[in-house]
Amino acid sequence: MEFNSRSYVVSKELATAVNAAVTLEKPLLLKGEPGTGKTRLAEELADALSTELLTWSIKSTTKAQQGLYEYDAVSRLRDSQLGSDKVHDISNYIRPGKLWQAFTADRRPVLLIDEIDKADVEFPNDLLHELDQMAFHVYETGEQVKARVRPIVLITSNNEKALPDAFLRRCFFHYIQFPDEATLKQIVDVHYPDIQKELIDTALSLFFDLREVPGLKKKPSTSELLDWLRLLLTEDVSASQLKQSQQSGDLLPLSGALLKHEQDIERVTELARMQRR
């Protein structure tokens, strides 16, 4: 399967991982630092294939059953009290989840299960059968929902929790490495093709220096770099101004796009003081 995008830089390794998962008919499990484009990959893949993207965003309270369907017993009770004829057909109260929608799509969709590690530790195991068999049973109606065509399943994780071995065995795994400088320049060029070379060279040098500061709670990511560059362009901050900030030991202009914790700001400020001495 060819996967090219004008708005998303796909490394050779990542493209190979997508194709391997499709060939093996297994979910592609993506890990990597937040902001490295795991979620964006699903969006771009669906766009490249001209197909539907179904996104199941996982929260700490999400249960696996919600991805299959939910039975709205409260609405049925209310309708029963009001004497509605709807109550005689229980299917009126079955709400299909994202897996159901993916299984019954007319065309092969991309199904994104986003940030699976946010859920309860048993959540991945509760999906093993459905992801293996591409089918599930609706107990309230006796219906068997089976995938018309196997969806392309992408699962993202930020490593907040370890995933069970049984679940990992059923996935093709790929870790998105943080881009090197050359790749970041490609990414920047996609978003800001007219940016001055001196500005991007200076900004990237300072960005990588910032990521190397020891003890940061959160290193700035690719998405935050793009936000920062957008602000630099909007505020017409020059490469010389960036260099001057560095030489004077001040925080970088508009550093709130890069540093998101008070202790990180204090750490960078203290390091700058030490270097001035």
mmCIF file of C-alpha atoms in Angstrom:
data_model
loop_
_atom_site.group_PDB
_atom_site.id
_atom_site.type_symbol
_atom_site.label_atom_id
_atom_site.label_comp_id
_atom_site.label_asym_id
_atom_site.label_seq_id
_atom_site.Cartn_x
_atom_site.Cartn_y
_atom_site.Cartn_z
ATOM 1 C CA MET A 1 0.000 0.000 0.000
ATOM 2 C CA GLU A 2 1.398 3.380 -1.020
ATOM 3 C CA PHE A 3 1.074 6.051 1.641
ATOM 4 C CA ASN A 4 2.185 9.561 0.747
ATOM 5 C CA SER A 5 1.072 12.849 2.245
ATOM 6 C CA ARG A 6 1.883 16.426 1.346
ATOM 7 C CA SER A 7 1.125 17.663 4.849
ATOM 8 C CA TYR A 8 2.740 14.912 6.964
ATOM 9 C CA VAL A 9 6.311 13.641 6.723
ATOM 10 C CA VAL A 10 6.279 9.837 6.821
ATOM 11 C CA SER A 11 9.603 8.170 7.518
ATOM 12 C CA LYS A 12 10.524 5.016 5.626
ATOM 13 C CA GLU A 13 10.358 3.034 8.885
ATOM 14 C CA LEU A 14 6.869 4.308 9.704
ATOM 15 C CA ALA A 15 5.563 3.593 6.202
ATOM 16 C CA THR A 16 6.999 0.075 6.470
ATOM 17 C CA ALA A 17 5.267 -0.417 9.824
ATOM 18 C CA VAL A 18 1.894 0.662 8.392
ATOM 19 C CA ASN A 19 2.269 -1.745 5.473
ATOM 20 C CA ALA A 20 3.395 -4.585 7.754
ATOM 21 C CA ALA A 21 0.365 -4.176 10.016
ATOM 22 C CA VAL A 22 -1.979 -4.138 7.017
ATOM 23 C CA THR A 23 -0.321 -7.230 5.526
ATOM 24 C CA LEU A 24 -0.501 -9.140 8.821
ATOM 25 C CA GLU A 25 -4.054 -7.883 9.449
ATOM 26 C CA LYS A 26 -3.036 -6.777 12.915
ATOM 27 C CA PRO A 27 -3.524 -3.494 14.796
ATOM 28 C CA LEU A 28 -0.576 -1.106 14.527
ATOM 29 C CA LEU A 29 0.481 -0.088 18.031
ATOM 30 C CA LEU A 30 2.259 3.268 17.974
ATOM 31 C CA LYS A 31 4.333 4.623 20.821
ATOM 32 C CA GLY A 32 6.497 7.713 21.062
ATOM 33 C CA GLU A 33 6.772 11.021 22.847
ATOM 34 C CA PRO A 34 3.574 13.096 22.955
ATOM 35 C CA GLY A 35 3.532 15.435 19.970
ATOM 36 C CA THR A 36 5.398 13.173 17.542
ATOM 37 C CA GLY A 37 2.388 12.733 15.264
ATOM 38 C CA LYS A 38 0.868 9.405 16.331
ATOM 39 C CA THR A 39 -2.714 10.646 16.120
ATOM 40 C CA ARG A 40 -1.987 12.702 13.032
ATOM 41 C CA LEU A 41 -0.829 9.555 11.233
ATOM 42 C CA ALA A 42 -4.339 8.093 11.400
ATOM 43 C CA GLU A 43 -5.834 11.300 10.014
ATOM 44 C CA GLU A 44 -3.367 11.431 7.147
ATOM 45 C CA LEU A 45 -3.721 7.717 6.390
ATOM 46 C CA ALA A 46 -7.505 8.004 6.128
ATOM 47 C CA ASP A 47 -7.113 11.061 3.922
ATOM 48 C CA ALA A 48 -4.561 9.338 1.680
ATOM 49 C CA LEU A 49 -6.887 6.343 1.257
ATOM 50 C CA SER A 50 -9.972 8.570 0.819
ATOM 51 C CA THR A 51 -11.754 6.625 3.513
ATOM 52 C CA GLU A 52 -13.511 7.303 6.802
ATOM 53 C CA LEU A 53 -11.595 7.857 10.034
ATOM 54 C CA LEU A 54 -13.308 6.596 13.181
ATOM 55 C CA THR A 55 -11.650 7.917 16.332
ATOM 56 C CA TRP A 56 -12.224 6.324 19.740
ATOM 57 C CA SER A 57 -10.571 8.660 22.249
ATOM 58 C CA ILE A 58 -9.844 6.736 25.431
ATOM 59 C CA LYS A 59 -10.250 8.245 28.900
ATOM 60 C CA SER A 60 -9.554 6.858 32.370
ATOM 61 C CA THR A 61 -13.256 5.953 32.708
ATOM 62 C CA THR A 62 -13.635 4.317 29.288
ATOM 63 C CA LYS A 63 -14.754 0.684 29.238
ATOM 64 C CA ALA A 64 -14.145 -1.745 26.384
ATOM 65 C CA GLN A 65 -17.881 -2.403 26.062
ATOM 66 C CA GLN A 66 -18.409 1.205 24.972
ATOM 67 C CA GLY A 67 -16.410 0.522 21.822
ATOM 68 C CA LEU A 68 -18.843 -2.254 20.913
ATOM 69 C CA TYR A 69 -22.197 -0.794 21.926
ATOM 70 C CA GLU A 70 -24.148 0.594 24.854
ATOM 71 C CA TYR A 71 -27.636 -0.363 25.961
ATOM 72 C CA ASP A 72 -29.664 2.681 27.054
ATOM 73 C CA ALA A 73 -31.842 1.123 29.732
ATOM 74 C CA VAL A 74 -32.777 4.516 31.192
ATOM 75 C CA SER A 75 -34.363 5.719 27.936
ATOM 76 C CA ARG A 76 -36.244 2.440 27.581
ATOM 77 C CA LEU A 77 -37.635 2.748 31.099
ATOM 78 C CA ARG A 78 -38.708 6.323 30.442
ATOM 79 C CA ASP A 79 -40.408 5.377 27.173
ATOM 80 C CA SER A 80 -42.131 2.497 28.937
ATOM 81 C CA GLN A 81 -43.546 4.858 31.532
ATOM 82 C CA LEU A 82 -44.767 7.151 28.735
ATOM 83 C CA GLY A 83 -46.395 4.269 26.878
ATOM 84 C CA SER A 84 -44.207 4.552 23.769
ATOM 85 C CA ASP A 85 -44.382 1.743 21.197
ATOM 86 C CA LYS A 86 -40.588 1.954 20.828
ATOM 87 C CA VAL A 87 -40.106 -0.181 23.940
ATOM 88 C CA HIS A 88 -41.233 -3.305 22.077
ATOM 89 C CA ASP A 89 -38.085 -3.237 19.934
ATOM 90 C CA ILE A 90 -35.009 -3.332 22.160
ATOM 91 C CA SER A 91 -32.767 -2.452 19.221
ATOM 92 C CA ASN A 92 -34.081 1.119 19.515
ATOM 93 C CA TYR A 93 -31.958 1.414 22.662
ATOM 94 C CA ILE A 94 -28.729 -0.083 21.370
ATOM 95 C CA ARG A 95 -26.104 2.614 20.639
ATOM 96 C CA PRO A 96 -23.331 1.326 18.308
ATOM 97 C CA GLY A 97 -19.767 2.112 19.404
ATOM 98 C CA LYS A 98 -16.742 2.839 17.247
ATOM 99 C CA LEU A 99 -15.869 -0.833 16.662
ATOM 100 C CA TRP A 100 -19.434 -1.563 15.561
ATOM 101 C CA GLN A 101 -19.283 1.399 13.169
ATOM 102 C CA ALA A 102 -15.935 0.186 11.811
ATOM 103 C CA PHE A 103 -17.198 -3.381 11.371
ATOM 104 C CA THR A 104 -20.306 -2.308 9.460
ATOM 105 C CA ALA A 105 -18.703 0.368 7.260
ATOM 106 C CA ASP A 106 -19.284 -0.110 3.526
ATOM 107 C CA ARG A 107 -15.681 0.769 2.763
ATOM 108 C CA ARG A 108 -12.584 -0.221 4.712
ATOM 109 C CA PRO A 109 -12.183 2.513 7.353
ATOM 110 C CA VAL A 110 -9.266 3.574 9.535
ATOM 111 C CA LEU A 111 -10.073 2.973 13.201
ATOM 112 C CA LEU A 112 -7.990 4.958 15.691
ATOM 113 C CA ILE A 113 -8.004 3.816 19.326
ATOM 114 C CA ASP A 114 -6.283 6.852 20.778
ATOM 115 C CA GLU A 115 -4.230 6.773 24.011
ATOM 116 C CA ILE A 116 -5.182 3.267 25.095
ATOM 117 C CA ASP A 117 -2.864 3.508 28.099
ATOM 118 C CA LYS A 118 -5.205 6.021 29.771
ATOM 119 C CA ALA A 119 -7.789 3.315 30.447
ATOM 120 C CA ASP A 120 -7.987 0.714 33.182
ATOM 121 C CA VAL A 121 -5.274 -1.948 33.093
ATOM 122 C CA GLU A 122 -7.810 -4.605 31.999
ATOM 123 C CA PHE A 123 -9.101 -2.531 29.078
ATOM 124 C CA PRO A 124 -6.723 -3.925 26.406
ATOM 125 C CA ASN A 125 -7.410 -7.539 27.419
ATOM 126 C CA ASP A 126 -11.146 -6.903 27.200
ATOM 127 C CA LEU A 127 -10.722 -6.141 23.485
ATOM 128 C CA LEU A 128 -8.606 -9.183 22.590
ATOM 129 C CA HIS A 129 -11.411 -11.359 21.209
ATOM 130 C CA GLU A 130 -13.068 -8.581 19.202
ATOM 131 C CA LEU A 131 -9.802 -7.427 17.604
ATOM 132 C CA ASP A 132 -8.817 -11.040 16.847
ATOM 133 C CA GLN A 133 -12.121 -12.279 15.470
ATOM 134 C CA MET A 134 -13.396 -8.944 14.115
ATOM 135 C CA ALA A 135 -16.788 -9.869 15.517
ATOM 136 C CA PHE A 136 -18.837 -9.622 18.704
ATOM 137 C CA HIS A 137 -22.218 -10.679 20.101
ATOM 138 C CA VAL A 138 -25.008 -8.288 21.081
ATOM 139 C CA TYR A 139 -26.563 -10.032 24.068
ATOM 140 C CA GLU A 140 -29.723 -7.928 24.224
ATOM 141 C CA THR A 141 -30.778 -8.724 20.633
ATOM 142 C CA GLY A 142 -28.903 -11.972 19.940
ATOM 143 C CA GLU A 143 -27.271 -10.298 16.945
ATOM 144 C CA GLN A 144 -23.768 -11.215 15.770
ATOM 145 C CA VAL A 145 -21.861 -8.201 14.417
ATOM 146 C CA LYS A 146 -19.051 -9.282 12.089
ATOM 147 C CA ALA A 147 -16.731 -7.023 10.122
ATOM 148 C CA ARG A 148 -17.698 -6.720 6.459
ATOM 149 C CA VAL A 149 -14.109 -5.770 5.724
ATOM 150 C CA ARG A 150 -11.286 -5.698 8.256
ATOM 151 C CA PRO A 151 -10.605 -2.077 9.251
ATOM 152 C CA ILE A 152 -7.089 -0.670 9.466
ATOM 153 C CA VAL A 153 -6.631 -0.328 13.220
ATOM 154 C CA LEU A 154 -4.146 2.127 14.727
ATOM 155 C CA ILE A 155 -3.644 2.196 18.495
ATOM 156 C CA THR A 156 -1.626 4.908 20.222
ATOM 157 C CA SER A 157 0.024 4.844 23.633
ATOM 158 C CA ASN A 158 2.065 7.401 25.572
ATOM 159 C CA ASN A 159 3.428 4.717 27.927
ATOM 160 C CA GLU A 160 1.445 5.938 30.937
ATOM 161 C CA LYS A 161 0.703 2.278 31.736
ATOM 162 C CA ALA A 162 2.294 -0.980 30.627
ATOM 163 C CA LEU A 163 0.170 -2.972 28.203
ATOM 164 C CA PRO A 164 -0.467 -6.708 28.755
ATOM 165 C CA ASP A 165 1.732 -9.193 26.895
ATOM 166 C CA ALA A 166 -1.304 -10.976 25.465
ATOM 167 C CA PHE A 167 -2.415 -7.727 23.885
ATOM 168 C CA LEU A 168 1.068 -6.859 22.596
ATOM 169 C CA ARG A 169 1.311 -10.253 20.853
ATOM 170 C CA ARG A 170 -1.688 -9.333 18.727
ATOM 171 C CA CYS A 171 -0.242 -6.031 17.513
ATOM 172 C CA PHE A 172 2.499 -4.904 15.178
ATOM 173 C CA PHE A 173 4.586 -2.462 17.204
ATOM 174 C CA HIS A 174 6.360 0.693 16.070
ATOM 175 C CA TYR A 175 8.083 3.325 18.182
ATOM 176 C CA ILE A 176 8.191 6.748 16.522
ATOM 177 C CA GLN A 177 11.648 8.101 17.225
ATOM 178 C CA PHE A 178 11.967 11.815 17.831
ATOM 179 C CA PRO A 179 12.948 13.373 14.484
ATOM 180 C CA ASP A 180 16.537 14.381 13.838
ATOM 181 C CA GLU A 181 17.354 17.883 12.608
ATOM 182 C CA ALA A 182 17.095 17.008 8.918
ATOM 183 C CA THR A 183 13.673 15.431 9.363
ATOM 184 C CA LEU A 184 12.478 18.354 11.464
ATOM 185 C CA LYS A 185 13.512 20.705 8.663
ATOM 186 C CA GLN A 186 11.373 18.648 6.294
ATOM 187 C CA ILE A 187 8.429 18.869 8.680
ATOM 188 C CA VAL A 188 8.873 22.624 9.091
ATOM 189 C CA ASP A 189 9.116 23.059 5.328
ATOM 190 C CA VAL A 190 5.743 21.328 4.919
ATOM 191 C CA HIS A 191 4.086 23.800 7.296
ATOM 192 C CA TYR A 192 6.139 26.949 6.662
ATOM 193 C CA PRO A 193 7.697 26.669 3.186
ATOM 194 C CA ASP A 194 8.703 30.345 3.055
ATOM 195 C CA ILE A 195 10.490 30.553 6.424
ATOM 196 C CA GLN A 196 13.958 32.114 6.259
ATOM 197 C CA LYS A 197 16.838 29.646 6.413
ATOM 198 C CA GLU A 198 18.715 31.622 9.091
ATOM 199 C CA LEU A 199 15.641 31.702 11.325
ATOM 200 C CA ILE A 200 14.923 27.984 11.061
ATOM 201 C CA ASP A 201 18.598 27.055 11.545
ATOM 202 C CA THR A 202 18.840 29.220 14.671
ATOM 203 C CA ALA A 203 15.474 28.134 16.026
ATOM 204 C CA LEU A 204 16.236 24.435 15.564
ATOM 205 C CA SER A 205 19.638 24.777 17.216
ATOM 206 C CA LEU A 206 18.053 26.452 20.256
ATOM 207 C CA PHE A 207 15.201 23.932 20.257
ATOM 208 C CA PHE A 208 17.559 20.950 20.410
ATOM 209 C CA ASP A 209 19.638 22.697 23.094
ATOM 210 C CA LEU A 210 16.457 23.103 25.123
ATOM 211 C CA ARG A 211 15.590 19.426 24.755
ATOM 212 C CA GLU A 212 19.047 18.541 26.089
ATOM 213 C CA VAL A 213 18.565 20.489 29.338
ATOM 214 C CA PRO A 214 18.838 17.828 32.067
ATOM 215 C CA GLY A 215 15.922 17.272 34.409
ATOM 216 C CA LEU A 216 13.115 18.669 32.259
ATOM 217 C CA LYS A 217 9.735 17.309 33.253
ATOM 218 C CA LYS A 218 8.499 17.621 29.673
ATOM 219 C CA LYS A 219 10.764 18.070 26.689
ATOM 220 C CA PRO A 220 9.283 20.268 23.945
ATOM 221 C CA SER A 221 7.803 18.210 21.113
ATOM 222 C CA THR A 222 7.476 18.541 17.359
ATOM 223 C CA SER A 223 3.995 20.021 17.602
ATOM 224 C CA GLU A 224 5.240 22.584 20.127
ATOM 225 C CA LEU A 225 8.130 23.508 17.847
ATOM 226 C CA LEU A 226 5.632 24.218 15.066
ATOM 227 C CA ASP A 227 3.533 26.357 17.431
ATOM 228 C CA TRP A 228 6.653 28.278 18.473
ATOM 229 C CA LEU A 229 7.724 28.906 14.892
ATOM 230 C CA ARG A 230 4.253 30.138 14.035
ATOM 231 C CA LEU A 231 4.460 32.662 16.864
ATOM 232 C CA LEU A 232 7.961 33.739 15.860
ATOM 233 C CA LEU A 233 6.719 34.421 12.347
ATOM 234 C CA THR A 234 3.594 36.208 13.561
ATOM 235 C CA GLU A 235 5.579 38.438 15.931
ATOM 236 C CA ASP A 236 8.342 38.924 13.347
ATOM 237 C CA VAL A 237 11.069 37.667 15.697
ATOM 238 C CA SER A 238 14.376 37.465 13.834
ATOM 239 C CA ALA A 239 17.245 34.986 14.090
ATOM 240 C CA SER A 240 19.430 37.744 15.597
ATOM 241 C CA GLN A 241 16.875 38.349 18.347
ATOM 242 C CA LEU A 242 16.894 34.658 19.191
ATOM 243 C CA LYS A 243 20.694 34.646 19.366
ATOM 244 C CA GLN A 244 20.665 37.758 21.527
ATOM 245 C CA SER A 245 18.246 36.115 23.987
ATOM 246 C CA GLN A 246 20.529 33.114 24.225
ATOM 247 C CA GLN A 247 23.669 35.217 24.737
ATOM 248 C CA SER A 248 22.035 37.357 27.436
ATOM 249 C CA GLY A 249 20.829 34.284 29.310
ATOM 250 C CA ASP A 250 17.163 35.243 28.989
ATOM 251 C CA LEU A 251 14.336 32.839 28.275
ATOM 252 C CA LEU A 252 13.699 32.396 24.585
ATOM 253 C CA PRO A 253 11.019 34.674 23.133
ATOM 254 C CA LEU A 254 7.530 33.143 23.385
ATOM 255 C CA SER A 255 8.970 30.185 25.314
ATOM 256 C CA GLY A 256 5.507 29.449 26.714
ATOM 257 C CA ALA A 257 4.922 27.491 23.507
ATOM 258 C CA LEU A 258 7.833 25.189 24.422
ATOM 259 C CA LEU A 259 7.960 24.972 28.229
ATOM 260 C CA LYS A 260 4.775 23.867 29.993
ATOM 261 C CA HIS A 261 5.844 23.417 33.625
ATOM 262 C CA GLU A 262 7.005 25.981 36.193
ATOM 263 C CA GLN A 263 9.883 23.766 37.287
ATOM 264 C CA ASP A 264 11.102 23.474 33.694
ATOM 265 C CA ILE A 265 11.139 27.263 33.350
ATOM 266 C CA GLU A 266 13.045 27.531 36.640
ATOM 267 C CA ARG A 267 15.469 24.818 35.518
ATOM 268 C CA VAL A 268 16.225 26.558 32.206
ATOM 269 C CA THR A 269 16.557 29.942 33.925
ATOM 270 C CA GLU A 270 18.941 28.551 36.560
ATOM 271 C CA LEU A 271 21.054 26.842 33.915
ATOM 272 C CA ALA A 272 21.317 30.138 32.016
ATOM 273 C CA ARG A 273 22.464 31.890 35.204
ATOM 274 C CA MET A 274 25.142 29.259 35.786
ATOM 275 C CA GLN A 275 26.414 29.606 32.220
ATOM 276 C CA ARG A 276 26.694 33.404 32.597
ATOM 277 C CA ARG A 277 28.875 32.969 35.672
#
